[in-house]
Amino acid sequence: MSWVSFPDGFEWGAATAAYQIEGGALEDGKGLSIWDVFCRQPGRIVTGENADVACDHYHRYRDDVALMAELGLQTYRLSLSWPRILPRGRGTPNEAGLDFYDRLIDALLERQIRPCVTLYHWDLPQSLQDLGGWALRDTAGWFAEYAKLVFERLGDRVSRWITHNEPIVTAMMGHRVGVLAPGIRDLGITARVVHHLHLSHGLAVMALRATGRGQIGITNANTSYEPADGGEESLQAAELARDFDTRLFHGPVFGRGYPASVVRYYESKNAPFPVEDGDLDVISEPTDFLGVNLYSRSRIEADPARGVGYRAAEPTLPLTDMGYKAAPHALGDFVTWVSEEYERPVIYVTENGVCDNTGPVDGVVEDTARRELLRGFLVGLARAVEIGADVRGYYVWSLLDNFEWALGTSRRFGIIYTDFETQKRIPKVSAEFYSEVIRRNAVESK
Ligand code: IFM
């Protein structure tokens, strides 16, 4: 048995998102978000649930912060609910909402846990959706105003900010496939949403710079793409997959604009990205780090019959309870790829985790599938650092089992078990494993 170490100063954390854990959905002046509305539309959530209560973190945040301290977390990634702070998305702020985040951040700091705050993890104020949502260019400006408000209010205590969580999911799942809020299926709208999300990111970065303090980046959702075989066709197909999923969301931020193959595809469908003069400069305003979310890999092969020219090949690995390929090497592979592709940015792994629905038996949750896959991910990450990636920290997804969007509470990602009836929390075997990783700043490679 040997241990693989991480660099001194490497930060260990856990991540959550407001709508997935807070509850208190209709309390203290909070406005409705697109998720509050979406969950009430019949058939949208497989379990028929909503997250009005979720993990009840809105009322139990102090206990949850105490659990974080017991785990030894050094940092915690949370997201702000925009409609809790600005019930109508703009205009007069809700003091009670701001006060909640004040108290949460103070509770973290009292325990020496560094907050990392995401501005947007998918819960757009419904009032802004009613005006057109992310398809409307104005929404980017309103996002920047919201960002400025929270930078002013929380920036004395928060030094790590993330503009968007996984804009690809907002754009594609929310507006192209329509399985997440706001449930739209329209390619033209998707192109507008992609561009306005990017624009809003750049405007928020500029707003933070104007305050003269704090670090900021964006978090993208990623899959490690591998050609299905060594043939030239599969190699090219994997590059196309990277264009459509990875470079579309990294390229503009790193000053490379939209990939030509993707622009061609969208224009051929009469769905152009609505780029105006100067937009690409705003979007590529330099950031301090790149947030990497990664859960799995995909083997890619050519498919000339599909407009995009590629498809996912049959999986060859076992699947997790989410249906993702259990690919321990994927995290290190992707981090190495993205580091080389974009000239070695500072990276935080802002989400990585495993869906494992194992429940308690005699009060113990033996989620060994999660533990072993996490171990594999971390060993791969340590190797990626050894060979040159500048990774400064890691946030496991997730602190707690929570509301997994359209899948409700049917899928569990937490290292702490949530009993949604009683709100009892039980740290799982994976939590013990993670605490040891944190203590040693190293992972055992078996
Ligand atoms: O729960 C989500 C999270 O909100 C965004 N990234 C993926 C997680 C697991 O599906």
Coordinates of C-alpha atoms in Angstrom, one line a residue, residues 46-295:
V46 CA -39.5 11.9 -11.9
T47 CA -40.5 11.6 -8.3
G48 CA -43.0 14.5 -8.4
E49 CA -41.1 16.3 -5.7
N50 CA -40.0 19.9 -5.3
A51 CA -37.2 21.3 -3.2
D52 CA -39.3 23.5 -0.9
V53 CA -37.6 21.8 2.0
A54 CA -34.8 19.8 0.4
C55 CA -32.1 19.4 3.2
D56 CA -33.7 22.3 5.2
H57 CA -30.2 23.8 5.2
Y58 CA -31.8 27.3 5.5
H59 CA -32.7 26.4 9.1
R60 CA -30.0 23.9 9.8
Y61 CA -27.0 25.6 8.4
R62 CA -25.2 25.9 11.8
D63 CA -25.4 22.1 12.3
D64 CA -24.3 21.5 8.7
V65 CA -21.3 23.8 9.2
A66 CA -20.5 21.9 12.4
L67 CA -20.5 18.6 10.4
M68 CA -18.2 20.2 7.8
A69 CA -15.8 21.1 10.7
E70 CA -15.9 17.5 12.0
L71 CA -15.0 16.3 8.5
G72 CA -12.0 18.6 8.5
L73 CA -13.1 20.6 5.5
Q74 CA -10.9 23.6 4.7
T75 CA -13.2 25.2 2.2
Y76 CA -16.9 24.9 1.3
R77 CA -18.4 25.8 -2.1
L78 CA -22.0 27.1 -1.9
S79 CA -24.2 28.9 -4.3
L80 CA -26.4 32.0 -3.7
S81 CA -30.0 31.9 -4.6
W82 CA -30.4 35.0 -6.8
P83 CA -34.2 35.3 -6.0
R84 CA -33.6 35.0 -2.3
I85 CA -31.4 38.1 -2.6
L86 CA -33.4 39.9 -5.3
P87 CA -36.9 38.4 -5.3
R88 CA -37.7 39.9 -8.8
G89 CA -34.1 39.5 -10.1
R90 CA -33.4 43.2 -10.0
G91 CA -34.5 46.2 -8.0
T92 CA -34.9 46.2 -4.2
P93 CA -32.8 43.6 -2.4
N94 CA -34.4 41.3 0.2
E95 CA -32.5 42.1 3.4
A96 CA -33.5 38.8 5.0
G97 CA -32.0 36.9 2.1
L98 CA -28.7 38.8 2.3
D99 CA -28.8 38.3 6.1
F100 CA -29.0 34.5 5.7
Y101 CA -25.8 34.5 3.6
D102 CA -24.1 36.8 6.0
R103 CA -24.8 34.4 8.8
L104 CA -23.8 31.3 6.8
I105 CA -20.5 32.9 5.8
D106 CA -19.8 34.0 9.3
A107 CA -20.5 30.5 10.6
L108 CA -18.0 29.1 8.1
L109 CA -15.3 31.6 9.0
E110 CA -15.8 31.0 12.7
R111 CA -14.8 27.4 11.9
Q112 CA -11.9 28.4 9.6
I113 CA -13.7 27.1 6.6
R114 CA -13.1 29.3 3.6
P115 CA -16.2 30.0 1.5
C116 CA -16.2 29.7 -2.2
V117 CA -19.3 31.3 -3.6
T118 CA -21.0 30.5 -6.9
L119 CA -23.3 33.3 -8.1
Y120 CA -25.4 31.2 -10.4
H121 CA -26.2 27.5 -10.0
W122 CA -29.3 27.4 -12.2
D123 CA -32.0 29.1 -10.1
L124 CA -32.9 32.2 -12.2
P125 CA -35.5 34.4 -10.7
Q126 CA -38.8 33.5 -12.4
S127 CA -39.6 37.3 -12.9
L128 CA -36.6 37.4 -15.2
Q129 CA -37.6 34.3 -17.0
D130 CA -41.0 35.9 -17.6
L131 CA -39.1 38.7 -19.5
G132 CA -37.2 36.2 -21.6
G133 CA -34.6 34.7 -19.3
W134 CA -31.1 34.0 -20.6
A135 CA -32.4 34.4 -24.2
L136 CA -32.6 38.1 -23.5
R137 CA -29.4 40.1 -23.7
D138 CA -30.6 42.3 -20.8
T139 CA -30.3 39.3 -18.4
A140 CA -26.5 39.5 -18.7
G141 CA -26.6 43.1 -17.4
W142 CA -29.0 42.2 -14.6
F143 CA -26.7 39.4 -13.6
A144 CA -23.8 41.8 -13.4
E145 CA -25.9 44.2 -11.2
Y146 CA -26.7 41.2 -8.9
A147 CA -23.0 40.3 -8.8
K148 CA -22.0 43.8 -7.9
L149 CA -24.5 43.8 -5.0
V150 CA -23.2 40.6 -3.5
F151 CA -19.5 41.5 -4.1
E152 CA -20.2 44.7 -2.1
R153 CA -22.1 42.9 0.7
L154 CA -20.0 39.7 1.1
G155 CA -16.7 40.6 -0.5
D156 CA -15.1 41.6 2.8
R157 CA -15.3 37.9 3.8
V158 CA -15.5 35.9 0.5
S159 CA -12.3 35.8 -1.6
R160 CA -13.2 33.1 -4.1
W161 CA -16.0 33.6 -6.5
I162 CA -17.4 31.5 -9.3
T163 CA -19.7 33.2 -11.9
H164 CA -21.5 30.2 -13.3
N165 CA -21.9 26.6 -12.5
E166 CA -21.9 24.5 -15.7
P167 CA -23.3 26.9 -18.3
I168 CA -23.5 24.1 -20.7
V169 CA -26.2 22.5 -18.6
T170 CA -28.2 25.7 -18.3
A171 CA -28.0 26.1 -22.1
M172 CA -28.4 22.6 -23.3
M173 CA -30.5 20.8 -20.7
G174 CA -32.6 23.9 -20.0
H175 CA -33.1 25.2 -23.5
R176 CA -32.2 22.6 -26.1
V177 CA -33.3 19.2 -24.6
G178 CA -35.7 20.8 -22.1
V179 CA -35.3 18.3 -19.3
L180 CA -34.2 21.0 -16.8
A181 CA -35.7 24.4 -16.0
P182 CA -37.0 26.3 -17.8
G183 CA -37.8 23.3 -19.9
I184 CA -37.5 24.9 -23.4
R185 CA -36.5 23.1 -26.6
D186 CA -35.3 25.5 -29.2
L187 CA -31.9 25.7 -30.9
G188 CA -32.2 29.4 -31.7
I189 CA -32.9 30.2 -28.1
T190 CA -30.1 27.9 -27.0
A191 CA -27.6 29.8 -29.1
R192 CA -28.7 33.1 -27.5
V193 CA -28.6 31.6 -24.0
V194 CA -25.0 30.3 -24.6
H195 CA -23.8 33.7 -25.6
H196 CA -25.6 35.7 -22.9
L197 CA -24.3 33.3 -20.2
H198 CA -20.8 34.0 -21.5
L199 CA -21.4 37.7 -21.6
S200 CA -22.8 37.8 -18.1
H201 CA -19.7 35.9 -16.9
G202 CA -17.4 38.6 -18.4
L203 CA -19.5 41.4 -17.0
A204 CA -19.4 39.9 -13.5
V205 CA -15.6 39.4 -13.7
M206 CA -15.4 43.2 -14.6
A207 CA -17.7 44.0 -11.7
L208 CA -15.4 42.1 -9.3
R209 CA -12.3 43.8 -10.6
A210 CA -13.9 47.2 -9.9
T211 CA -14.1 46.3 -6.2
G212 CA -10.3 45.6 -6.2
R213 CA -10.5 42.4 -4.2
G214 CA -11.2 38.7 -4.6
Q215 CA -10.5 36.0 -7.1
I216 CA -12.9 34.8 -9.7
G217 CA -13.4 32.0 -12.3
I218 CA -16.0 30.0 -14.1
T219 CA -16.9 26.3 -13.5
N220 CA -17.6 24.2 -16.5
A221 CA -19.1 20.7 -16.7
N222 CA -16.8 18.3 -18.4
T223 CA -16.5 14.7 -19.7
S224 CA -13.2 13.2 -20.5
Y225 CA -13.6 12.4 -24.2
E226 CA -11.6 9.4 -25.5
P227 CA -11.6 8.2 -29.1
A228 CA -13.4 4.8 -29.2
D229 CA -10.4 3.3 -31.1
G230 CA -7.1 4.4 -32.6
G231 CA -8.5 5.1 -36.0
E232 CA -8.4 8.6 -37.6
E233 CA -12.2 8.9 -37.8
S234 CA -12.6 8.3 -34.0
L235 CA -9.8 10.8 -33.2
Q236 CA -11.5 13.5 -35.3
A237 CA -14.9 12.6 -33.8
A238 CA -13.4 13.0 -30.2
E239 CA -12.1 16.5 -31.3
L240 CA -15.6 17.4 -32.5
A241 CA -17.1 16.3 -29.2
R242 CA -14.5 18.5 -27.4
D243 CA -15.5 21.4 -29.7
F244 CA -19.2 21.1 -29.0
D245 CA -19.0 20.4 -25.3
T246 CA -15.7 21.7 -24.0
R247 CA -14.3 24.4 -26.3
L248 CA -17.7 26.0 -26.7
F249 CA -17.5 26.9 -23.0
H250 CA -13.8 27.4 -22.5
G251 CA -12.7 28.9 -25.8
P252 CA -14.5 32.3 -25.4
V253 CA -13.3 32.7 -21.7
F254 CA -9.7 32.0 -22.7
G255 CA -9.8 34.5 -25.6
R256 CA -10.2 31.9 -28.4
G257 CA -13.8 32.7 -29.4
Y258 CA -16.4 30.1 -30.4
P259 CA -15.0 26.9 -32.2
A260 CA -15.5 27.2 -35.9
S261 CA -17.1 23.8 -36.2
V262 CA -19.8 24.7 -33.7
V263 CA -20.4 28.2 -35.2
R264 CA -20.9 26.5 -38.6
Y265 CA -23.4 24.0 -37.2
Y266 CA -25.5 26.6 -35.4
E267 CA -25.5 28.9 -38.4
S268 CA -26.5 26.0 -40.7
K269 CA -29.6 25.6 -38.5
N270 CA -30.3 29.3 -38.6
A271 CA -29.4 29.6 -34.9
P272 CA -26.4 32.0 -34.8
F273 CA -24.6 33.1 -31.6
P274 CA -25.7 36.8 -31.3
V275 CA -22.2 38.2 -30.9
E276 CA -22.0 42.0 -30.9
D277 CA -18.9 44.2 -31.2
G278 CA -16.7 44.0 -28.1
D279 CA -18.5 41.0 -26.6
L280 CA -15.6 38.6 -27.0
D281 CA -13.3 41.1 -25.2
V282 CA -15.7 41.3 -22.3
I283 CA -16.1 37.5 -22.1
S284 CA -12.3 37.0 -22.2
E285 CA -11.6 39.4 -19.3
P286 CA -8.8 37.5 -17.5
T287 CA -9.9 35.2 -14.7
D288 CA -7.9 33.9 -11.7
F289 CA -8.7 30.2 -12.0
L290 CA -10.7 27.6 -13.9
G291 CA -13.3 25.5 -12.1
V292 CA -13.4 21.9 -13.3
N293 CA -16.4 19.7 -12.7
L294 CA -16.0 16.1 -13.9
Y295 CA -17.9 12.9 -13.2

